[in-house]
Steps between C-alpha positions, in 0.01 A plus 500: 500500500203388594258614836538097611846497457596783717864609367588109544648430156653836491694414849585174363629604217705784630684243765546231246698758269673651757573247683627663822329510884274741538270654794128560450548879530777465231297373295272734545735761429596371191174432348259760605575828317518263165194252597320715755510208722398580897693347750282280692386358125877414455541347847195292427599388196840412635359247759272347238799444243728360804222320664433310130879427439577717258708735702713411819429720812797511809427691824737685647386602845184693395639571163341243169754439226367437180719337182407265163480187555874363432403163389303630174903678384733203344792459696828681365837281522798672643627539125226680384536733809866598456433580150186698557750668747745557253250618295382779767871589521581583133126664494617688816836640356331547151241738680714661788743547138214683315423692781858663484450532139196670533662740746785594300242597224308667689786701670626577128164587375451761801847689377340470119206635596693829775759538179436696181366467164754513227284826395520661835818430537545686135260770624750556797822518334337791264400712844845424604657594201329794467578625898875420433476724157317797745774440761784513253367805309426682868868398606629667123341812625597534821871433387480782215387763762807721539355654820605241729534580842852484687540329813648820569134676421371239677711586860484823450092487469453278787728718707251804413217293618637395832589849573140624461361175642692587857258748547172349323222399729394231278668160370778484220210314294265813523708767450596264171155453421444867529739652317479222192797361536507153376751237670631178325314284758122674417579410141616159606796549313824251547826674412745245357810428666830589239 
């Protein structure tokens, strides 16, 4: 681009591709972070190009409209129009399709990525096993102990401690604390229904 030429042939060539109205400060918009062009260079340049024909200009109250000249484009028959439509409609459903496609991946590559390896997964079953095998050998135990408790034992006990509890100045949880005694619900133990 040349000092003379002022952004001209850039403008020109930016309208004739795409073809559409456009303001000056569109224009502007569109080509100044790419072509550093100022805005009173474009609206220049814009006057010059419609004032030599090779863009048309259209007021609109105080507003200039600026398009390509239409008369350089050949002209399109209705045939060729319907089948550039249908053309836009099969590339429309072939995109909007892809699109979905693309989602669905993407959706199934997000559980991939949250699920695990086949050697975690491996890793996990061996902790697992191994807390089942410490459960089951801690649940052999507790069922050989002979010294089991009666719910009898049990009543009795917890008659004892509401006795002495009536005249205890602290809470039932204290005087338990204090005396060591430990209940099934500080061990977080769940007695199985029979």
């Amino acid at each position: 681009m040349s000092k003379k030429d002022n952004g001209a042939s850039l403008i020109l060539a930016y309208l004739n591709e795409k073809n559409r109205p456009y303001s000056a400060q569109d224009v502007f918009c569109n080509l100044q972070k790419q072509h550093g062009l100022g805005k009173t260079a474009v609206v220049k340049a814009m006057e010059l190009l419609a004032l030599e024909g090779k863009i048309k200009e259209k007021t609109y109250g105080k507003q200039k409209i600026y398009f390509a000249d239409q008369s350089q484009f050949k002209d399109v028959s209705d045939a060729d129009l319907k089948s550039m439509d249908s053309q836009i409609s099969e590339l429309s459903a072939e995109a909007q399709s892809l699109t979905q496609s693309c989602r669905q991946l993407d959706a199934e590559l997000k559980e991939l990525n949250s699920s695990l390896t086949t050697e975690e997964m491996m890793s996990e079953i061996q902790e697992l096993k191994a807390e089942c095998s410490g459960c089951r050998a801690r649940l052999e135990k507790i069922k050989s102990v002979t010294n089991h408790v009666t719910p009898e034992e049990k009543e009795k006990a917890s008659d004892m401690i509401n006795a002495i509890l009536e005249g205890y100045p602290k809470s039932k949880k204290e005087f338990l604390d204090e005396v060591g005694v430990e209940t099934d619900e500080d061990c977080k133990v769940v007695v199985p229904s029979t």
